[in-house]
Amino acid sequence: MNKNLKHEILAAAQSFFNEKGYQETTMRDIASALGISLGNLTYHFHKKEDLMIALLKWPDFMNQPPASTFTEFFELIEAMIDSLIVNRFFYTVDELGRATPEFYRHNVDMVSQIENHLELSLQRLSDREFLVPWLSDDERHAFTRMIMDSHLIWIKNSFYREVQDQLSYANFLDIHWHLLESHVRKEKISEYQKCRSWLSFEQD
């Protein structure tokens, strides 16, 4: 497959899915937007579900080792949020996660791996004495689960509410800073706050 055409097809599909909705978008919409025939499109991607699967590949941040500093941890959180936004069509329609049994298993496995990556990062921060020791594996897992659930709730709500009622990206990220701060060792608070100020400045 021509790599440039593949990229263009996926970019067009992603744009349509996010703006028009996955279920409302047709293969003909995508082909027409690209100025190619429907046959040319279906030669490369036989059906719409194939496009969805191609878009929902493993996120790039999963290729990185677990975070071991405050900066790396919040870069991970930002990457997780960004990956939700890029393919928000998928996370705002519950039925898509169960499109087929095979895809459902793929989706469950992907979410499980992301959750595990996040939990390993939290444990590494504790092992390196950035965070206070977790009282138990259950406590660490519950904290991880809370972050994962908050991401899904945020992405589902953010694009269906009035602009003035939306929790902004910056405010949502700020919640993570407050959540983790309660687990930061006292002797690391100053470093934590400096990291927060520096990353906030970078975003501005």
C-alpha angles and dihedrals in degrees: 000000000000103000094213092051091047090053092048092049093050093045091051092046092049091050093049094045092051097043104032100023131253096260094047095048118092130201087241090059090056095044092048093050090053095044093238131121122264088240091056091052095047090047088065099032113023096200141004093260089061088060091050092051092048091051093048096061121144108294115252092240089066088070090063124084117254114283117269101177135047090251093052091047094055092043085056092050091049091049090050092051092045091052089055093050094048092057099025091142089073097050096046095058112059094196093064092069088062097044092129132353090250094050092044090057090048091051094047090049092049093051090047092052092049091049090049091050091052093047092049088053091053091049092048091052088053093046090052089050097246090118131037113259114276111249090226143341087261092058092050092046092049091052090049092048091051091056093047093049092047090056093054093046092049096049092046093051103036098071098043101052135080112275093245091054097050121109101233124231090249093050092046091051089048090059088062091055090054093046095052095041091072088063098045117111113249092240089054098049094094092051090046093053092047089052090049093051092047095050091044089052090051091054091052 
